[in-house]
Amino acid sequence: MYDVIVIGGGPAGMTAALYAKRAGKSVMMLESDAFGGQIATAPRVENFPSVNEIAGARLADNMFEQALSHGVEFDMGRASVETAERGFTVKTEYASYFAKAVVLATGVSHKKLGVPSEEKLAGKGVCYCAVCDGAFYKDKSVCVVGDGNSAAQYALFLAELCREVRLLTLFDKLFCDRELTDRIAANGKIEWIKNVSVQDVVGDERVQGIAYQDDDGAITYLDCDAVFVAIGQEPHNEQFAELVKLDGKGYIIAGEDCVTSCSGVFAAGDCRTKRIRQCATAVGDGAVAGFSAAMYADKNA
C-alpha cells in the first residue's frame, strides 16, 4: 500500500512524486512509455528558471534521478484507477497497487497531420521529435510543419544539422515566443512558407517530399528527406472518464489547486484544463498536487 501513487512520469508527475515523498509519504510513480514526457524530446530548454540552456533529455534525467534519490519507487505500465474503501486501486498490465491518494499527470501526445501517407511513412521520414531523429538527416533537406513554440524550436535545431529547413505554417505568423520568431526570420537556412496546408507526404519506402496547398488552391510539391510534425498535442484520459470529469477535448477538469471532481484524485500538468502548457507550469502543478495528495493521505490515514 502506498500513500500516494502518481500516474505519469513527465515534469509534473516527477515533481508531484518528489514533493509527496519529501512530505514523508510512501510514493509509487507509474509511467506507460518513457520517463520525462514531452520535455525529453525538446532540443533545448531555454525558459526554465535558473537554467540558461539545457537539453530536454538532460533536464528530464535530472528530475528522474532527483526523485529516485529521495526514495520514490517507480514501475512501468498503463494504469487505470478504481475507487476502493479508504482509497484507490491502481492497476497496470503487470501489477495492482493500493493508494490513499492519486495524482494524474498523464501529459499529452503529438497530434498527427491526418494525411494519407503519414502513418505509412512514420519512422521512415515522418518524425515527431527533432531531438530524437534530427541527427539522421544531417546535411539533408527537411520540412517542419507547425506554428507554435515546438515547431519554431524544431526549425532552429534542425537548421544546425540540416542543409536546409522549410517551415510550413497555416497562417502568416508564428504563435510562439517573439525571440524565436526573430531568430527564425534571421536564419538564412530556414525558409518560412506561410498560409499553406499540408495535403500529403510523398514517398513509397521513405519520405521523398511533401505536397501543400496555398490560399489560391494551388498544390505545390517540395522535395525533402524528412517531415517533422509539430502541430500540437492531445490528452489521453479516456481510462479516467468514469473517475473524474473531463472537458469536451478530453482534458481533466481541475483548477490551479489541481483538485478534480473525485476526492483524493489530483491532476497536474498538461493533462488538466489550463491556458499555459509549459515545463515550468507543469512543475508548479506537480508541487501543488504532490503536497495536496500528501495532506489528503494524512487526513485519510
Tab-separated table of C-alpha atoms in Angstrom:
chain	number	residue	atom	x	y	z
A	1	MET	CA	0.000	0.000	0.000
A	2	TYR	CA	1.216	3.487	-0.873
A	3	ASP	CA	0.194	6.840	0.492
A	4	VAL	CA	0.365	8.399	-2.977
A	5	ILE	CA	0.514	6.938	-6.467
A	6	VAL	CA	1.484	9.278	-9.286
A	7	ILE	CA	0.405	8.232	-12.781
A	8	GLY	CA	2.715	9.801	-15.334
A	9	GLY	CA	6.455	10.405	-15.347
A	10	GLY	CA	6.820	13.801	-17.019
A	11	PRO	CA	7.875	17.003	-15.204
A	12	ALA	CA	4.501	17.291	-13.429
A	13	GLY	CA	4.484	13.669	-12.312
A	14	MET	CA	8.103	13.606	-11.192
A	15	THR	CA	7.658	16.843	-9.240
A	16	ALA	CA	4.472	15.550	-7.609
A	17	ALA	CA	6.255	12.343	-6.599
A	18	LEU	CA	9.205	14.322	-5.204
A	19	TYR	CA	7.005	16.657	-3.137
A	20	ALA	CA	4.859	13.842	-1.782
A	21	LYS	CA	7.982	11.879	-0.821
A	22	ARG	CA	9.581	14.875	0.858
A	23	ALA	CA	6.351	15.232	2.843
A	24	GLY	CA	7.167	11.843	4.338
A	25	LYS	CA	4.839	9.674	2.261
A	26	SER	CA	5.393	6.384	0.505
A	27	VAL	CA	5.179	7.096	-3.213
A	28	MET	CA	4.909	4.999	-6.375
A	29	MET	CA	5.298	6.633	-9.795
A	30	LEU	CA	3.884	4.805	-12.837
A	31	GLU	CA	4.749	5.537	-16.470
A	32	SER	CA	3.441	3.788	-19.576
A	33	ASP	CA	6.078	4.986	-22.031
A	34	ALA	CA	9.315	6.734	-21.030
A	35	PHE	CA	10.086	8.936	-18.052
A	36	GLY	CA	10.486	12.578	-18.948
A	37	GLY	CA	7.412	13.058	-21.103
A	38	GLN	CA	7.492	15.568	-23.938
A	39	ILE	CA	10.231	17.670	-22.358
A	40	ALA	CA	12.633	14.802	-23.012
A	41	THR	CA	12.158	15.383	-26.761
A	42	ALA	CA	12.820	19.146	-26.666
A	43	PRO	CA	16.084	20.050	-28.427
A	44	ARG	CA	16.744	22.863	-25.984
A	45	VAL	CA	15.008	24.249	-22.928
A	46	GLU	CA	15.810	27.944	-22.516
A	47	ASN	CA	12.924	29.155	-20.366
A	48	PHE	CA	13.282	27.038	-17.236
A	49	PRO	CA	14.176	29.160	-14.179
A	50	SER	CA	17.880	29.130	-13.135
A	51	VAL	CA	18.946	27.231	-16.282
A	52	ASN	CA	20.111	29.300	-19.243
A	53	GLU	CA	20.065	26.380	-21.640
A	54	ILE	CA	19.761	22.603	-21.288
A	55	ALA	CA	18.798	19.685	-23.494
A	56	GLY	CA	15.308	18.480	-22.651
A	57	ALA	CA	16.546	14.914	-22.204
A	58	ARG	CA	19.158	16.068	-19.681
A	59	LEU	CA	16.585	18.078	-17.719
A	60	ALA	CA	14.258	15.055	-17.644
A	61	ASP	CA	17.099	12.806	-16.473
A	62	ASN	CA	17.944	15.266	-13.697
A	63	MET	CA	14.345	15.285	-12.479
A	64	PHE	CA	14.106	11.497	-12.572
A	65	GLU	CA	17.405	10.994	-10.722
A	66	GLN	CA	16.359	13.518	-8.078
A	67	ALA	CA	13.040	11.774	-7.445
A	68	LEU	CA	14.729	8.378	-7.141
A	69	SER	CA	17.435	9.743	-4.845
A	70	HIS	CA	14.694	10.735	-2.385
A	71	GLY	CA	13.230	7.245	-2.391
A	72	VAL	CA	10.408	7.456	-4.920
A	73	GLU	CA	9.623	4.000	-6.302
A	74	PHE	CA	8.652	3.534	-9.931
A	75	ASP	CA	7.199	0.964	-12.291
A	76	MET	CA	6.113	0.735	-15.914
A	77	GLY	CA	2.616	0.169	-17.255
A	78	ARG	CA	-0.580	1.814	-18.443
A	79	ALA	CA	-2.638	2.490	-15.338
A	80	SER	CA	-6.351	2.503	-14.582
A	81	VAL	CA	-7.879	3.675	-11.308
A	82	GLU	CA	-10.903	2.477	-9.362
A	83	THR	CA	-12.260	3.787	-6.099
A	84	ALA	CA	-11.910	1.420	-3.157
A	85	GLU	CA	-12.613	1.519	0.556
A	86	ARG	CA	-10.441	4.264	2.062
A	87	GLY	CA	-8.536	4.811	-1.160
A	88	PHE	CA	-7.970	3.691	-4.719
A	89	THR	CA	-6.961	0.559	-6.566
A	90	VAL	CA	-4.474	1.272	-9.356
A	91	LYS	CA	-3.959	-1.492	-11.910
A	92	THR	CA	-1.477	-1.878	-14.767
A	93	GLU	CA	-0.915	-4.735	-17.205
A	94	TYR	CA	1.576	-6.177	-14.750
A	95	ALA	CA	0.535	-5.358	-11.197
A	96	SER	CA	-2.103	-3.960	-8.858
A	97	TYR	CA	-1.500	-1.331	-6.168
A	98	PHE	CA	-3.479	0.463	-3.463
A	99	ALA	CA	-3.137	4.172	-2.682
A	100	LYS	CA	-4.722	6.627	-0.300
A	101	ALA	CA	-4.417	9.408	-2.911
A	102	VAL	CA	-3.697	9.563	-6.635
A	103	VAL	CA	-2.098	12.202	-8.842
A	104	LEU	CA	-2.942	12.047	-12.555
A	105	ALA	CA	-0.112	13.554	-14.598
A	106	THR	CA	-0.586	11.743	-17.878
A	107	GLY	CA	0.508	14.580	-20.152
A	108	VAL	CA	-0.385	14.747	-23.823
A	109	SER	CA	0.820	13.237	-27.097
A	110	HIS	CA	1.678	14.661	-30.502
A	111	LYS	CA	-1.167	15.386	-32.901
A	112	LYS	CA	-0.968	13.848	-36.369
A	113	LEU	CA	-1.418	15.596	-39.698
A	114	GLY	CA	-4.046	13.080	-40.775
A	115	VAL	CA	-2.868	12.961	-44.396
A	116	PRO	CA	-2.934	9.692	-46.384
A	117	SER	CA	0.719	8.628	-46.250
A	118	GLU	CA	1.550	9.835	-42.745
A	119	GLU	CA	1.127	6.519	-40.941
A	120	LYS	CA	2.813	4.527	-43.723
A	121	LEU	CA	5.896	6.718	-43.589
A	122	ALA	CA	6.059	7.184	-39.809
A	123	GLY	CA	9.607	6.344	-38.808
A	124	LYS	CA	10.642	6.465	-42.456
A	125	GLY	CA	10.998	10.211	-42.639
A	126	VAL	CA	7.821	11.317	-40.883
A	127	CYS	CA	9.026	12.338	-37.435
A	128	TYR	CA	7.536	13.927	-34.331
A	129	CYS	CA	10.720	14.573	-32.356
A	130	ALA	CA	13.556	16.666	-33.758
A	131	VAL	CA	15.972	15.833	-30.940
A	132	CYS	CA	15.314	12.112	-31.382
A	133	ASP	CA	15.538	11.931	-35.165
A	134	GLY	CA	17.237	15.099	-36.373
A	135	ALA	CA	20.727	13.585	-36.464
A	136	PHE	CA	19.552	11.047	-39.063
A	137	TYR	CA	19.051	13.904	-41.518
A	138	LYS	CA	22.319	15.765	-41.115
A	139	ASP	CA	23.152	17.736	-44.272
A	140	LYS	CA	19.781	16.825	-45.806
A	141	SER	CA	16.671	18.824	-46.651
A	142	VAL	CA	13.768	18.696	-44.184
A	143	CYS	CA	10.373	20.300	-43.620
A	144	VAL	CA	8.819	21.326	-40.311
A	145	VAL	CA	5.029	21.645	-40.094
A	146	GLY	CA	3.554	23.767	-37.296
A	147	ASP	CA	3.329	27.312	-35.981
A	148	GLY	CA	3.881	27.100	-32.221
A	149	ASN	CA	6.858	27.018	-29.861
A	150	SER	CA	7.686	23.395	-30.645
A	151	ALA	CA	7.720	23.976	-34.411
A	152	ALA	CA	9.912	27.047	-34.016
A	153	GLN	CA	12.346	25.191	-31.756
A	154	TYR	CA	12.433	22.243	-34.146
A	155	ALA	CA	13.218	24.503	-37.108
A	156	LEU	CA	16.059	26.251	-35.291
A	157	PHE	CA	17.503	22.994	-34.001
A	158	LEU	CA	17.352	21.303	-37.398
A	159	ALA	CA	18.936	24.323	-39.067
A	160	GLU	CA	22.122	23.488	-37.166
A	161	LEU	CA	22.179	19.978	-38.624
A	162	CYS	CA	20.468	20.035	-41.985
A	163	ARG	CA	21.308	21.556	-45.351
A	164	GLU	CA	18.004	23.409	-45.485
A	165	VAL	CA	14.813	23.673	-43.465
A	166	ARG	CA	11.386	24.653	-44.773
A	167	LEU	CA	8.930	25.771	-42.088
A	168	LEU	CA	5.314	25.404	-43.252
A	169	THR	CA	2.652	27.336	-41.325
A	170	LEU	CA	-1.114	27.539	-41.749
A	171	PHE	CA	-1.121	31.288	-41.113
A	172	ASP	CA	1.284	34.145	-41.772
A	173	LYS	CA	2.640	34.276	-38.239
A	174	LEU	CA	4.080	32.049	-35.558
A	175	PHE	CA	2.296	31.572	-32.231
A	176	CYS	CA	5.442	31.369	-30.156
A	177	ASP	CA	7.891	33.467	-28.164
A	178	ARG	CA	8.851	36.628	-30.091
A	179	GLU	CA	12.523	35.758	-29.657
A	180	LEU	CA	12.032	32.500	-31.552
A	181	THR	CA	10.213	34.274	-34.391
A	182	ASP	CA	13.045	36.787	-34.711
A	183	ARG	CA	15.670	34.035	-34.747
A	184	ILE	CA	13.819	32.151	-37.485
A	185	ALA	CA	13.485	35.284	-39.625
A	186	ALA	CA	17.222	35.917	-39.261
A	187	ASN	CA	18.303	32.350	-40.024
A	188	GLY	CA	19.403	32.020	-43.624
A	189	LYS	CA	18.952	28.229	-43.632
A	190	ILE	CA	15.246	28.408	-42.786
A	191	GLU	CA	12.687	29.142	-45.488
A	192	TRP	CA	9.352	30.126	-43.957
A	193	ILE	CA	6.416	29.145	-46.205
A	194	LYS	CA	3.233	30.831	-44.943
A	195	ASN	CA	-0.512	30.320	-45.416
A	196	VAL	CA	-0.353	26.723	-46.590
A	197	SER	CA	-1.913	23.416	-45.552
A	198	VAL	CA	-0.194	20.066	-45.980
A	199	GLN	CA	-2.089	17.706	-48.278
A	200	ASP	CA	0.183	14.665	-48.180
A	201	VAL	CA	3.616	13.291	-47.520
A	202	VAL	CA	5.088	11.774	-50.661
A	203	GLY	CA	7.155	8.600	-50.892
A	204	ASP	CA	6.981	4.819	-51.167
A	205	GLU	CA	9.555	3.293	-48.821
A	206	ARG	CA	10.716	6.610	-47.347
A	207	VAL	CA	9.794	10.292	-47.437
A	208	GLN	CA	10.711	11.929	-50.731
A	209	GLY	CA	8.700	15.124	-50.487
A	210	ILE	CA	5.661	16.966	-49.229
A	211	ALA	CA	2.617	18.385	-51.034
A	212	TYR	CA	0.900	21.528	-49.771
A	213	GLN	CA	-1.944	23.789	-50.858
A	214	ASP	CA	-1.829	27.590	-50.756
A	215	ASP	CA	-4.656	30.117	-50.342
A	216	ASP	CA	-5.370	30.080	-54.084
A	217	GLY	CA	-5.873	26.313	-54.071
A	218	ALA	CA	-2.674	25.568	-55.976
A	219	ILE	CA	-0.821	22.399	-54.990
A	220	THR	CA	2.956	22.621	-54.677
A	221	TYR	CA	5.374	19.716	-54.297
A	222	LEU	CA	8.675	20.069	-52.437
A	223	ASP	CA	11.482	17.537	-52.406
A	224	CYS	CA	12.651	16.724	-48.878
A	225	ASP	CA	14.141	13.864	-46.914
A	226	ALA	CA	12.019	14.186	-43.777
A	227	VAL	CA	8.924	15.895	-42.407
A	228	PHE	CA	8.897	16.913	-38.738
A	229	VAL	CA	5.340	17.365	-37.452
A	230	ALA	CA	4.778	19.831	-34.592
A	231	ILE	CA	1.103	20.819	-34.673
A	232	GLY	CA	0.095	20.480	-31.061
A	233	GLN	CA	-0.890	17.867	-28.528
A	234	GLU	CA	-3.878	15.891	-27.360
A	235	PRO	CA	-4.661	14.253	-23.986
A	236	HIS	CA	-5.351	10.578	-23.416
A	237	ASN	CA	-7.521	10.449	-20.328
A	238	GLU	CA	-10.219	8.103	-21.609
A	239	GLN	CA	-9.432	5.480	-18.975
A	240	PHE	CA	-10.246	8.026	-16.235
A	241	ALA	CA	-13.553	9.245	-17.693
A	242	GLU	CA	-15.591	7.420	-15.047
A	243	LEU	CA	-13.299	8.560	-12.257
A	244	VAL	CA	-13.011	12.318	-12.897
A	245	LYS	CA	-14.794	14.843	-15.079
A	246	LEU	CA	-13.245	15.655	-18.476
A	247	ASP	CA	-13.915	18.642	-20.693
A	248	GLY	CA	-15.013	18.426	-24.323
A	249	LYS	CA	-11.437	17.984	-25.521
A	250	GLY	CA	-10.624	15.219	-23.062
A	251	TYR	CA	-8.648	17.260	-20.530
A	252	ILE	CA	-9.209	16.623	-16.818
A	253	ILE	CA	-11.219	19.442	-15.267
A	254	ALA	CA	-9.090	20.878	-12.467
A	255	GLY	CA	-8.037	24.378	-11.481
A	256	GLU	CA	-4.812	25.811	-10.111
A	257	ASP	CA	-5.366	23.813	-6.916
A	258	CYS	CA	-5.213	20.627	-9.063
A	259	VAL	CA	-8.363	19.304	-7.366
A	260	THR	CA	-10.561	17.087	-9.562
A	261	SER	CA	-14.201	16.076	-9.227
A	262	CYS	CA	-13.124	12.957	-7.317
A	263	SER	CA	-11.987	13.478	-3.738
A	264	GLY	CA	-8.437	12.206	-3.313
A	265	VAL	CA	-7.550	12.459	-7.002
A	266	PHE	CA	-5.485	15.393	-8.229
A	267	ALA	CA	-4.497	16.377	-11.779
A	268	ALA	CA	-1.213	18.035	-12.672
A	269	GLY	CA	0.458	19.273	-15.831
A	270	ASP	CA	-0.638	19.261	-19.434
A	271	CYS	CA	-3.411	16.705	-18.908
A	272	ARG	CA	-5.586	19.179	-16.998
A	273	THR	CA	-7.599	22.175	-18.176
A	274	LYS	CA	-5.273	25.184	-18.303
A	275	ARG	CA	-4.223	28.037	-20.589
A	276	ILE	CA	-0.431	27.706	-20.477
A	277	ARG	CA	1.273	24.339	-21.002
A	278	GLN	CA	4.986	24.705	-20.338
A	279	CYS	CA	7.555	22.782	-18.332
A	280	ALA	CA	7.571	25.469	-15.636
A	281	THR	CA	3.776	25.345	-15.227
A	282	ALA	CA	3.858	21.539	-15.140
A	283	VAL	CA	6.414	21.625	-12.337
A	284	GLY	CA	4.255	24.138	-10.465
A	285	ASP	CA	1.249	21.858	-10.802
A	286	GLY	CA	3.327	18.920	-9.627
A	287	ALA	CA	4.336	20.722	-6.449
A	288	VAL	CA	0.727	21.651	-5.671
A	289	ALA	CA	-0.692	18.215	-6.484
A	290	GLY	CA	2.047	16.263	-4.721
A	291	PHE	CA	1.772	18.230	-1.488
A	292	SER	CA	-2.043	18.224	-1.630
A	293	ALA	CA	-2.076	14.435	-2.143
A	294	ALA	CA	0.237	14.013	0.834
A	295	MET	CA	-2.075	16.104	3.039
A	296	TYR	CA	-5.089	14.139	1.821
A	297	ALA	CA	-3.320	10.869	2.680
A	298	ASP	CA	-2.674	12.216	6.188
A	299	LYS	CA	-6.340	13.035	6.712
A	300	ASN	CA	-7.403	9.619	5.491
A	301	ALA	CA	-4.780	7.526	7.263
